[in-house]
Tab-separated table of C-alpha atoms and ligand atoms in Angstrom:
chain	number	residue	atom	x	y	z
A	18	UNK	CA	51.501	50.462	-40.729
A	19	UNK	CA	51.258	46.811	-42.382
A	20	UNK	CA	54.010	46.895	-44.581
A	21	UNK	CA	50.930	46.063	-47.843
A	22	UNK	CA	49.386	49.304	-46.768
A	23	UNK	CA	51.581	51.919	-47.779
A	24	UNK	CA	51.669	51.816	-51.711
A	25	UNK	CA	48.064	52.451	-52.067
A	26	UNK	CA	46.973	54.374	-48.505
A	27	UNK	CA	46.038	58.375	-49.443
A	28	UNK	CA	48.250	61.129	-48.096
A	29	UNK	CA	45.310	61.947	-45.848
A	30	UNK	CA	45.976	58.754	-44.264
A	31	UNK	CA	49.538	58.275	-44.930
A	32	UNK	CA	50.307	58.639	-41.271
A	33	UNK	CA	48.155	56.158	-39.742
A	34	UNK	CA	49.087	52.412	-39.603
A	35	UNK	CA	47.097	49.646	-37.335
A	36	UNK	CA	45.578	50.940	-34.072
A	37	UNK	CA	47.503	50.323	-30.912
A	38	UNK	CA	44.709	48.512	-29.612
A	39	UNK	CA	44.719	46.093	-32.434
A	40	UNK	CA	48.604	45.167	-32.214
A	41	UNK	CA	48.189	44.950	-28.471
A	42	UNK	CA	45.619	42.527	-28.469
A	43	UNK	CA	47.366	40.495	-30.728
A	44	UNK	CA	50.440	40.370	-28.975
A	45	UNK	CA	48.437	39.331	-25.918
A	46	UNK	CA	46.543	36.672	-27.889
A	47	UNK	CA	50.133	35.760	-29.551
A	48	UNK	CA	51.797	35.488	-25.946
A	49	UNK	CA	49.230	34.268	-23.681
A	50	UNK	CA	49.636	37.227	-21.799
A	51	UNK	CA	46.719	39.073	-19.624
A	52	UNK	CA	45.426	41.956	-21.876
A	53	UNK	CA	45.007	45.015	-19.909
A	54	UNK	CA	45.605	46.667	-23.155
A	55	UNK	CA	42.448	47.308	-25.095
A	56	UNK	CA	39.725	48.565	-22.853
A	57	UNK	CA	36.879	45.743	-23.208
A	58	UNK	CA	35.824	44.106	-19.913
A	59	UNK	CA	35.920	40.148	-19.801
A	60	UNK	CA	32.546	40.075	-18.194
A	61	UNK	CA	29.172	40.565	-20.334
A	62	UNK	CA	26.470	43.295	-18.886
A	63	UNK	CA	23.648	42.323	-17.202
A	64	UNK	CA	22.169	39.191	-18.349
A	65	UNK	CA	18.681	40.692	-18.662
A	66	UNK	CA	19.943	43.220	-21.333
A	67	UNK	CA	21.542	40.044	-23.097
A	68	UNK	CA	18.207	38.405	-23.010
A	69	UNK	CA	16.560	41.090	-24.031
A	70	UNK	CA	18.731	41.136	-27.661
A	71	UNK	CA	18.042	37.503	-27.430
A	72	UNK	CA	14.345	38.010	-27.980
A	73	UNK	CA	14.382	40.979	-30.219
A	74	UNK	CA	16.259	38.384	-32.625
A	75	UNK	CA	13.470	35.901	-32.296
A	76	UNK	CA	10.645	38.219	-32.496
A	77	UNK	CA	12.105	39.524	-35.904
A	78	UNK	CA	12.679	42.586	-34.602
A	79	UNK	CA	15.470	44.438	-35.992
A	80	UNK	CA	16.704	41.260	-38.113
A	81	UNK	CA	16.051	43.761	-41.263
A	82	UNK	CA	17.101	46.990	-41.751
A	83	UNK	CA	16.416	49.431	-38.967
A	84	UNK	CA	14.998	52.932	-39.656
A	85	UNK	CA	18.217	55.084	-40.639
A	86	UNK	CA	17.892	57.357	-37.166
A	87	UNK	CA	17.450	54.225	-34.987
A	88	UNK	CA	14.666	52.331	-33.803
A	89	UNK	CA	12.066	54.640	-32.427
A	90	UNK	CA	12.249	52.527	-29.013
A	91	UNK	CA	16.301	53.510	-28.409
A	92	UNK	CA	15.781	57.001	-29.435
A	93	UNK	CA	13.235	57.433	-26.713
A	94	UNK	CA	14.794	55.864	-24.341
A	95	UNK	CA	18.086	58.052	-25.297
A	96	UNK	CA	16.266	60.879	-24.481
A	97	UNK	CA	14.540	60.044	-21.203
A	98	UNK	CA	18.129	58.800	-20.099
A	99	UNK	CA	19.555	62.256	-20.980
A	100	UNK	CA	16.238	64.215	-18.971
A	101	UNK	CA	16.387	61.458	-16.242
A	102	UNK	CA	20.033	61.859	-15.673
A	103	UNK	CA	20.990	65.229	-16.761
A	104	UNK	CA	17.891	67.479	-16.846
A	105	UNK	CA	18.325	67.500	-20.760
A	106	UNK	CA	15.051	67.930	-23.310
A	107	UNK	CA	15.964	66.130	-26.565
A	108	UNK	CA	13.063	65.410	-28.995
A	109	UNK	CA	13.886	61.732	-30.069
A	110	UNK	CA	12.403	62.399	-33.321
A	111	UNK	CA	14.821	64.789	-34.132
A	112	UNK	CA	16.996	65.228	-31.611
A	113	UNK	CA	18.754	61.374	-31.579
A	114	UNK	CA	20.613	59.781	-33.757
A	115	UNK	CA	21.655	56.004	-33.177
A	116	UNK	CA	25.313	55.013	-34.816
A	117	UNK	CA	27.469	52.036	-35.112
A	118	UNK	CA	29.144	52.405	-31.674
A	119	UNK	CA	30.478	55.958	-30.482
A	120	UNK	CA	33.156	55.430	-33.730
A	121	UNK	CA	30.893	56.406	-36.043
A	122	UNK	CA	29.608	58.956	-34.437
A	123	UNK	CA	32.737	60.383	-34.331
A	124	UNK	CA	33.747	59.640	-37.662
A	125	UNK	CA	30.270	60.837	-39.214
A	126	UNK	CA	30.178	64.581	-36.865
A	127	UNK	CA	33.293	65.237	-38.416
A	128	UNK	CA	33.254	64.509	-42.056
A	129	UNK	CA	29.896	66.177	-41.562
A	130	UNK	CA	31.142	69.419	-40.159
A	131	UNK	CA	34.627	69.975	-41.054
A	132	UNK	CA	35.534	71.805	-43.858
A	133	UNK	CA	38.875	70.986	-45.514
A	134	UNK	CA	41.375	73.280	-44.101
A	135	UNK	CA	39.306	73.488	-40.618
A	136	UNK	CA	41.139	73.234	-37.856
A	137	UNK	CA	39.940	71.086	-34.844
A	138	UNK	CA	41.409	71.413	-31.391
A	139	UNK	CA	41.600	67.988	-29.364
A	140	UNK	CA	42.526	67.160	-25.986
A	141	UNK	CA	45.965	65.170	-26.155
A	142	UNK	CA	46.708	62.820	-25.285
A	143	UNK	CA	43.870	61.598	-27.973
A	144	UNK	CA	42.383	58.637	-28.533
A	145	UNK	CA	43.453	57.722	-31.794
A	146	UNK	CA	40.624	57.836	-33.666
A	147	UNK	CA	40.170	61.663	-33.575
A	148	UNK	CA	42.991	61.814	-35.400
A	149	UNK	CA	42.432	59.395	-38.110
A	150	UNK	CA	38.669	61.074	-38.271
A	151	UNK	CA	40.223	64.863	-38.269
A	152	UNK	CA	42.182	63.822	-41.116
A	153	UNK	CA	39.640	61.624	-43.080
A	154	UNK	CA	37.731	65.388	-42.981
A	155	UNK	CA	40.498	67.348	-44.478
A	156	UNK	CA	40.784	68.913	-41.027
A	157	UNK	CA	43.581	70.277	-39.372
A	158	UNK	CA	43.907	68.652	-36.063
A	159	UNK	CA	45.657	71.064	-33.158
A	160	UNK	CA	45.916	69.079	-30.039
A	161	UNK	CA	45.824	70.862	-26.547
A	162	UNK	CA	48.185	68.712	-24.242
A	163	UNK	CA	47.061	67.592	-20.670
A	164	UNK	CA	49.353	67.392	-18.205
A	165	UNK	CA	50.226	65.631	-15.655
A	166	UNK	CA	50.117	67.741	-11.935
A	167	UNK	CA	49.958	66.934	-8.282
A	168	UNK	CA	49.384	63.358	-9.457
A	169	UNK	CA	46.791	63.997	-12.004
A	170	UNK	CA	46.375	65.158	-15.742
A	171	UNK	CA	44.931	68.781	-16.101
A	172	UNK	CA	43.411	71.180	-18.640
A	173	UNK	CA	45.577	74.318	-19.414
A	174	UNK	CA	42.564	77.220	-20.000
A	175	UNK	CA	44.776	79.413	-21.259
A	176	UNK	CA	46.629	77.237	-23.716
A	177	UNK	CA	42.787	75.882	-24.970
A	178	UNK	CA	42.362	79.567	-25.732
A	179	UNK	CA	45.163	80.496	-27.232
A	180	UNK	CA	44.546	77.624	-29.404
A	181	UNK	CA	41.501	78.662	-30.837
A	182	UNK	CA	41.996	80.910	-34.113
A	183	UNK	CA	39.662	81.891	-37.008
A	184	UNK	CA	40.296	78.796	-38.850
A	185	UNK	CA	38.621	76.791	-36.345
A	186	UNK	CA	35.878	75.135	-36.741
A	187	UNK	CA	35.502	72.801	-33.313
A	188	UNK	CA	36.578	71.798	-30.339
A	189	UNK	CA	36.382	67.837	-30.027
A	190	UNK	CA	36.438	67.164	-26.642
A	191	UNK	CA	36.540	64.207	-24.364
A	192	UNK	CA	35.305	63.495	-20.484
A	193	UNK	CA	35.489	61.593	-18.787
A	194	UNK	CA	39.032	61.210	-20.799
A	195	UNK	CA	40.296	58.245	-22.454
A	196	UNK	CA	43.681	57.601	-21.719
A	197	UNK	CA	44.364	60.092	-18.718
A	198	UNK	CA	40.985	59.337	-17.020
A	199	UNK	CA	40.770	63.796	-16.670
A	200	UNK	CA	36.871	64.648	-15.934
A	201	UNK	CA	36.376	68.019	-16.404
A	202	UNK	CA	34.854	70.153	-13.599
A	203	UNK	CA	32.066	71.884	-13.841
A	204	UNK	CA	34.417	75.369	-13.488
A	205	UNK	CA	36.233	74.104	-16.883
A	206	UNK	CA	33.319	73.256	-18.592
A	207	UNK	CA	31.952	76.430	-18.203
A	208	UNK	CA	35.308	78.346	-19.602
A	209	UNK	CA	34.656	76.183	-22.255
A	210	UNK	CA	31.206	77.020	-22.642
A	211	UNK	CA	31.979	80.752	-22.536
A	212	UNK	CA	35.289	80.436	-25.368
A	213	UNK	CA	32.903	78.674	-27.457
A	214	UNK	CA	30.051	81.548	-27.455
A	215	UNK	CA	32.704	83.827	-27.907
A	216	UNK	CA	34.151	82.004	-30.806
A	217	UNK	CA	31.099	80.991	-32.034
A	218	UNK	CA	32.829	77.296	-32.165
A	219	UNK	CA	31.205	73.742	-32.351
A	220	UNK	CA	31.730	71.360	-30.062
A	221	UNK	CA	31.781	67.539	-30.380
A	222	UNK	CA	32.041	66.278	-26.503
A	223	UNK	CA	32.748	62.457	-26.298
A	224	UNK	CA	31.141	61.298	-23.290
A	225	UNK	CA	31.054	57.551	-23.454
A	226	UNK	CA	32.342	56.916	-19.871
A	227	UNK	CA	30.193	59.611	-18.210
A	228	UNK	CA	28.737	56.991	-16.078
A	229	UNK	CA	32.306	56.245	-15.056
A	230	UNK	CA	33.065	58.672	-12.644
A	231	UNK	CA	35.008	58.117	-9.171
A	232	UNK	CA	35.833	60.180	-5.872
A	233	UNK	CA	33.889	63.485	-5.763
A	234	UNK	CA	34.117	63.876	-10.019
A	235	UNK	CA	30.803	64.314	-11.753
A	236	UNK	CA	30.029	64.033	-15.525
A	237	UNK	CA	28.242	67.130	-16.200
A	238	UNK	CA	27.315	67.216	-20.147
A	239	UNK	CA	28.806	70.384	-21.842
A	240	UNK	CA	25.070	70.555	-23.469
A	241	UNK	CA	23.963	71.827	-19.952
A	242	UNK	CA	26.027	75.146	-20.287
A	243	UNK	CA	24.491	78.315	-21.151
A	244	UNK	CA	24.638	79.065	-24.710
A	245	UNK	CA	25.768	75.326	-25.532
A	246	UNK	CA	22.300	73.069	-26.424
A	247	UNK	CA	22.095	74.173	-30.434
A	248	UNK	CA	26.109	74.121	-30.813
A	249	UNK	CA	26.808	70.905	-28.859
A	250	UNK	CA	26.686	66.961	-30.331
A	251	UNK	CA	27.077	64.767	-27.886
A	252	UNK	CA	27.944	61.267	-28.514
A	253	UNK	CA	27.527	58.297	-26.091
A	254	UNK	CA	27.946	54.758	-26.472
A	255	UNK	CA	26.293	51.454	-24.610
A	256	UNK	CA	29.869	49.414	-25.261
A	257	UNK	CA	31.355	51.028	-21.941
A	258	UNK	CA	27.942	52.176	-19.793
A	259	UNK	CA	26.881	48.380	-19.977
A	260	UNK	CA	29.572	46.048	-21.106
A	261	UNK	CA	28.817	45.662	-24.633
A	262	UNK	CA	31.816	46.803	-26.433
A	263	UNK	CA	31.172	44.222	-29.515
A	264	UNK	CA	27.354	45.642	-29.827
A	265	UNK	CA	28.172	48.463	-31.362
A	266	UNK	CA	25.880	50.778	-30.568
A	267	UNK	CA	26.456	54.588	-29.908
A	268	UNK	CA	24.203	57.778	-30.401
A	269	UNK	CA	24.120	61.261	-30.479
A	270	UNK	CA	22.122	64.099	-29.343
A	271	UNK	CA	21.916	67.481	-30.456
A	272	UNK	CA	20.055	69.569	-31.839
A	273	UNK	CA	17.624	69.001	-35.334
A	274	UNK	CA	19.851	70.916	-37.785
A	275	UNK	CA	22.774	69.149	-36.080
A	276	UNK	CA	21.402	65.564	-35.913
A	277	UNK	CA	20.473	66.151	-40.083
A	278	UNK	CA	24.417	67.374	-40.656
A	279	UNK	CA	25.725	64.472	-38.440
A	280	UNK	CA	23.312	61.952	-40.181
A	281	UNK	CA	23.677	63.293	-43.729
A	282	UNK	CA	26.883	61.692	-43.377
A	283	UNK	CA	26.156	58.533	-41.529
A	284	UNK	CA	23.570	57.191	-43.686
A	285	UNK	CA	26.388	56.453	-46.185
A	286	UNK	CA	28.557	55.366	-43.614
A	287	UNK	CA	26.999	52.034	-42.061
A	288	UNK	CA	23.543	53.590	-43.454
A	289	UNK	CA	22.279	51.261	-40.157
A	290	UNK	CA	23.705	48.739	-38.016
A	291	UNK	CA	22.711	46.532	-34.669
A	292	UNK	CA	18.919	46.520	-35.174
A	293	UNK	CA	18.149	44.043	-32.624
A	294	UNK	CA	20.725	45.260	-30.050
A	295	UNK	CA	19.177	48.467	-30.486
A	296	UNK	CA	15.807	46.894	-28.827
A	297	UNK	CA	17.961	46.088	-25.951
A	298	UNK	CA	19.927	48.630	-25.727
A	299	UNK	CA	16.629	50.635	-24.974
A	300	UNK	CA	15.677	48.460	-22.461
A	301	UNK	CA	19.077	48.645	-20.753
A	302	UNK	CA	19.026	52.658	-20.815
A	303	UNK	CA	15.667	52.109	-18.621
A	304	UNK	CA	17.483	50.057	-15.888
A	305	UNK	CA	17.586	51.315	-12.044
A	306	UNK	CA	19.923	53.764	-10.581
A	307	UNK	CA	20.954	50.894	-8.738
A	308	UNK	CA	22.226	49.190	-11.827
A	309	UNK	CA	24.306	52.455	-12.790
A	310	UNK	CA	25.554	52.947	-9.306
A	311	UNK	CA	26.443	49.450	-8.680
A	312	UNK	CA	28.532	49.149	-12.312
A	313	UNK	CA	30.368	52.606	-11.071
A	314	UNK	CA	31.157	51.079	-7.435
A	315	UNK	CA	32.542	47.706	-8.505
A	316	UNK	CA	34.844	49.627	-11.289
A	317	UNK	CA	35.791	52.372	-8.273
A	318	UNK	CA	36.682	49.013	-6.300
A	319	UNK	CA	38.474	47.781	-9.451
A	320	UNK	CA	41.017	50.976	-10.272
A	321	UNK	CA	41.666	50.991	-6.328
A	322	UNK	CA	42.668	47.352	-6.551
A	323	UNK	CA	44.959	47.964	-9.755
A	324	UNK	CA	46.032	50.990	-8.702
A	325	UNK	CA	47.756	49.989	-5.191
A	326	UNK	CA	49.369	46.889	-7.306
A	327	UNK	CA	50.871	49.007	-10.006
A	328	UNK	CA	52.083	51.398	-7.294
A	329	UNK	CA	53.116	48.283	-5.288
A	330	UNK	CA	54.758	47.251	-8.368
A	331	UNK	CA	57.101	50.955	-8.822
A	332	UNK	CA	55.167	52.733	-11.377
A	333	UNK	CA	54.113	56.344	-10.748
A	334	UNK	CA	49.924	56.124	-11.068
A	335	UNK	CA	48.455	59.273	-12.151
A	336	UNK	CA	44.909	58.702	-10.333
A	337	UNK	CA	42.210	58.704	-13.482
A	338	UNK	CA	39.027	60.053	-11.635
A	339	UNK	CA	36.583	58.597	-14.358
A	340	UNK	CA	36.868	56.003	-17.624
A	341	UNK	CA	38.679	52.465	-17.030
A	342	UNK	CA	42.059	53.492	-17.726
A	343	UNK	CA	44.741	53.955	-15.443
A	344	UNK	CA	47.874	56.249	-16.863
A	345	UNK	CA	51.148	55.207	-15.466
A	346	UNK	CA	55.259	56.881	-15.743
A	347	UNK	CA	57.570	54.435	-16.580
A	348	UNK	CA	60.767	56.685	-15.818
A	349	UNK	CA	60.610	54.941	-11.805
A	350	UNK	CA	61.909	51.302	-13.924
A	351	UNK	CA	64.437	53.936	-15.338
A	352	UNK	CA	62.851	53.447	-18.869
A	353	UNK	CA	61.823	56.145	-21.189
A	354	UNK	CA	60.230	54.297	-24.037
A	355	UNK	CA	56.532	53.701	-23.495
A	356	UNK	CA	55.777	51.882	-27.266
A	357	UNK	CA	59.334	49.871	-26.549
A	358	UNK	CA	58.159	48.817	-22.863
A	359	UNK	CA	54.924	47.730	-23.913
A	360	UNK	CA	56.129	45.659	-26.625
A	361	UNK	CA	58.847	44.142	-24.250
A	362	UNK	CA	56.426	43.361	-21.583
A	363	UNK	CA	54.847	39.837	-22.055
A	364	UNK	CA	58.146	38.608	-22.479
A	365	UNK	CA	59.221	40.195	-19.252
A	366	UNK	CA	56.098	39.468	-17.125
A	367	UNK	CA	53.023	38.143	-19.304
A	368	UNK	CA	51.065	41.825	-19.365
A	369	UNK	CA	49.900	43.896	-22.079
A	370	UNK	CA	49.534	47.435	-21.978
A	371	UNK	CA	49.217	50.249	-24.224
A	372	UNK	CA	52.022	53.208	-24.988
A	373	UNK	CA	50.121	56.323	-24.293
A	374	UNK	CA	52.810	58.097	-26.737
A	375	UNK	CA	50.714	56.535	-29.844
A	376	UNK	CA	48.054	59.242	-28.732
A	377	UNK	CA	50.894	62.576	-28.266
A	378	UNK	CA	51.534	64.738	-31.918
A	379	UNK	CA	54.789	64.993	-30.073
A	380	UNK	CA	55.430	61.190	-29.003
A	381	UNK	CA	57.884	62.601	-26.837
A	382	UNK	CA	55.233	64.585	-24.825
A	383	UNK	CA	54.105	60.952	-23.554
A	384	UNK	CA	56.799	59.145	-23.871
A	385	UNK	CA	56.968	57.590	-20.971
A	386	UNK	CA	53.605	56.985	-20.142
A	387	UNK	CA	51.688	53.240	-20.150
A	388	UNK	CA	47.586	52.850	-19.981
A	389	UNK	CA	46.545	49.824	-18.074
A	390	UNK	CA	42.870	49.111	-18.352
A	391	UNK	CA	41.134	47.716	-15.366
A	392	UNK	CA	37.834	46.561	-16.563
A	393	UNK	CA	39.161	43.054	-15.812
A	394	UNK	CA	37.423	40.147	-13.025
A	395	UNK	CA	39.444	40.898	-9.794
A	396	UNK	CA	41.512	37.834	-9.614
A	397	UNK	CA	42.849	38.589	-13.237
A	398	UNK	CA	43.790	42.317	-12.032
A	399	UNK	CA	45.050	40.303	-8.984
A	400	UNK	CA	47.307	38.095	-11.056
A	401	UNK	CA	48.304	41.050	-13.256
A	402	UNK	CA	49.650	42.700	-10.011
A	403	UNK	CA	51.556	39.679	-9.110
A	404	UNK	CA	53.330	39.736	-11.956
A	405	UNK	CA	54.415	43.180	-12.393
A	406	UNK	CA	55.279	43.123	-9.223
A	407	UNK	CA	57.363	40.346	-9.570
A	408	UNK	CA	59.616	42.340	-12.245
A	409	UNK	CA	59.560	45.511	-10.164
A	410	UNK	CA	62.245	47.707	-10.612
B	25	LIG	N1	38.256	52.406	-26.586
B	25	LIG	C1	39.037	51.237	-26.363
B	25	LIG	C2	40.315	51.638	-25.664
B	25	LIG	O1	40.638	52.802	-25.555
B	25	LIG	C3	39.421	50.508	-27.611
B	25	LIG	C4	38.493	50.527	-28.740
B	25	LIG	C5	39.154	50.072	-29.986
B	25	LIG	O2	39.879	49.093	-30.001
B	25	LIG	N2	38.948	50.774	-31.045
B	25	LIG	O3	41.010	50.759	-25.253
């Protein structure tokens, strides 16, 4: 926390200081290091979708406030992205709600749903701003811990049921899954679909990499389940599918009732944000296959090329089958402190990563884990290699 915080911060927040992601990129800024902390890439998305935002500015469209749900143009092309893609009817008069970035939409489904005392059970590791949200909500936040087998993080079923209880309100979940780069299989997503008919439970899936998927993973959205389209808000976000983060534009879909909750709260959030990216942010959703397939082969390309130089390098890679995140073990360098390596690292080599233990209740549960992101141009994830390697264990 920034030591002029703390006086004045509510207990509610009491916990929380400056995001990881923040004090990593300023220590790479600060050191001149090469930031494979915070995932944003260092390449724009397509130029078309840049000129397209370009004009929207000119033609004076979204220069004033946008409509509160979104322009009508994004919501309908929301919607024939999720029927395209997925198979998924959503009315985008109803159905869609646009948001500054997938962070509000986050923040605004829980302080819309949550009761104080709720509880909400979230994959951990976490990224961090469930936690802050959870809490801004009065919620209770019970994390269900991945972990790491056979090279890769996994979903305990049984421990996600055993967490549920009758103080909870919703399951916030998360695939593809920032930091362990977990996509659920369709087998898990349907235990999950079952608990939550069972348990008659919410469920807020984040699903902003779902066009980052690797190997023989697909992103199937937990809306598709039986039993899940009217309990379901998913939440999606153009910063990762096309490369830009700084935009700020996410959405939701779910159903009407849903959408009102989620936007009851939003509209005194931001109220609206991004109007003209929200023109080309429409015309982006509209792009090719080829444009979708291409952006997921050159990032397969990219966490093979980071991968074999971390390896290379002595850490132990847990293989992430979807998002831009790689998860690494320190314990190999015969260190144990994640938040301590990470901190100690441009000094020793001129790389910033992220301590995956900032996203663990129990820090100790990841304490020795690193993210490395590798959104990055290919001679930077090159020269990041180098140098890790160079102070291999
Ligand atoms: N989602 C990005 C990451 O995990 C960071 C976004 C942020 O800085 N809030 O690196």
């Amino acid at each position: 926390m920034t030591s002029s915080a703390r006086p004045f911060l509510n207990r509610r927040l009491a916990e929380f200081g400056t995001t990881i992601f923040a004090e990593m990129s300023a220590l790479a800024l600060r050191t001149g290091s090469i930031n494979l902390g915070q995932g944003f890439p260092d390449t724009d998305g397509p130029e078309e979708v840049r000129e397209a935002a370009v004009r929207a500015l000119r033609d004076g469209r979204g220069n004033q406030y946008p409509p509160g749900p979104g322009v009508p143009e994004l919501r309908a092309a929301v919607a024939a992205h999720q029927k395209r893609r997925y198979g998924l009817t959503v009315d985008p008069d109803t159905e869609v709600l646009v948001t500054a970035g997938a962070t509000e939409a986050i923040a605004a489904a829980l302080l819309a749903l949550v009761e104080p005392g709720d509880e909400v059970i979230a994959l951990e590791p976490y990224y961090d701003s469930y936690a802050a949200c959870i809490a801004m909500a009065g919620g209770a936040r019970v994390p269900v811990t991945l972990r790491p087998r056979e090279g890769r993080f996994h979903l305990d079923l049984d421990e996600l049921r055993d967490a549920v209880t009758d103080r909870t309100r919703l399951l916030l979940l998360n695939t593809p899954h920032n930091p362990t780069g977990t996509v659920l299989t369709r087998g898990e997503l349907a235990a999950i679909a079952e608990l939550a008919v069972e348990r008659d439970l919410l469920v807020v899936t984040d699903e902003v990499y779902e066009h980052l998927v690797f190997d023989d993973a697909e992103h199937i959205p937990l809306a598709t389940f039986p039993g899940m389209r009217d309990r379901t808000v998913t939440i999606s976000s153009a910063g990762k599918t096309f490369s830009f983060t700084g935009w700020k534009v996410g959405w939701i879909t779910a159903n009407g009732p849903l959408v009102s909750a989620v936007r009851t709260a939003k509209q005194y959030l931001t109220y609206v944000s991004a109007g003209p990216f929200q023109y080309a942010i429409a015309e982006a959703l509209r792009l090719p296959d080829s444009y979708f397939d291409g952006f997921r082969a050159d990032l397969h390309r990219k966490r093979d090329l980071l991968g074999d130089g971390l390896r290379a390098a002595g850490f132990e890679v847990y293989q992430p089958q979807g998002t831009y995140f790689i998860t690494t073990d320190i314990t190999p360098f015969g260190e144990k402190d994640a938040h301590a390596f990470c901190r100690a690292l441009p000094e020793r080599c001129g790389v910033v990563a992220v301590p995956n233990s900032v996203f663990y209740d129990d820090p100790d549960a990841g304490r020795s884990q690193v993210r490395f992101t590798f959104c990055k141009r290919d001679d930077v994830l090159h020269e990041a290699a180098d140098r890790l390697h160079r102070m291999a264990p």
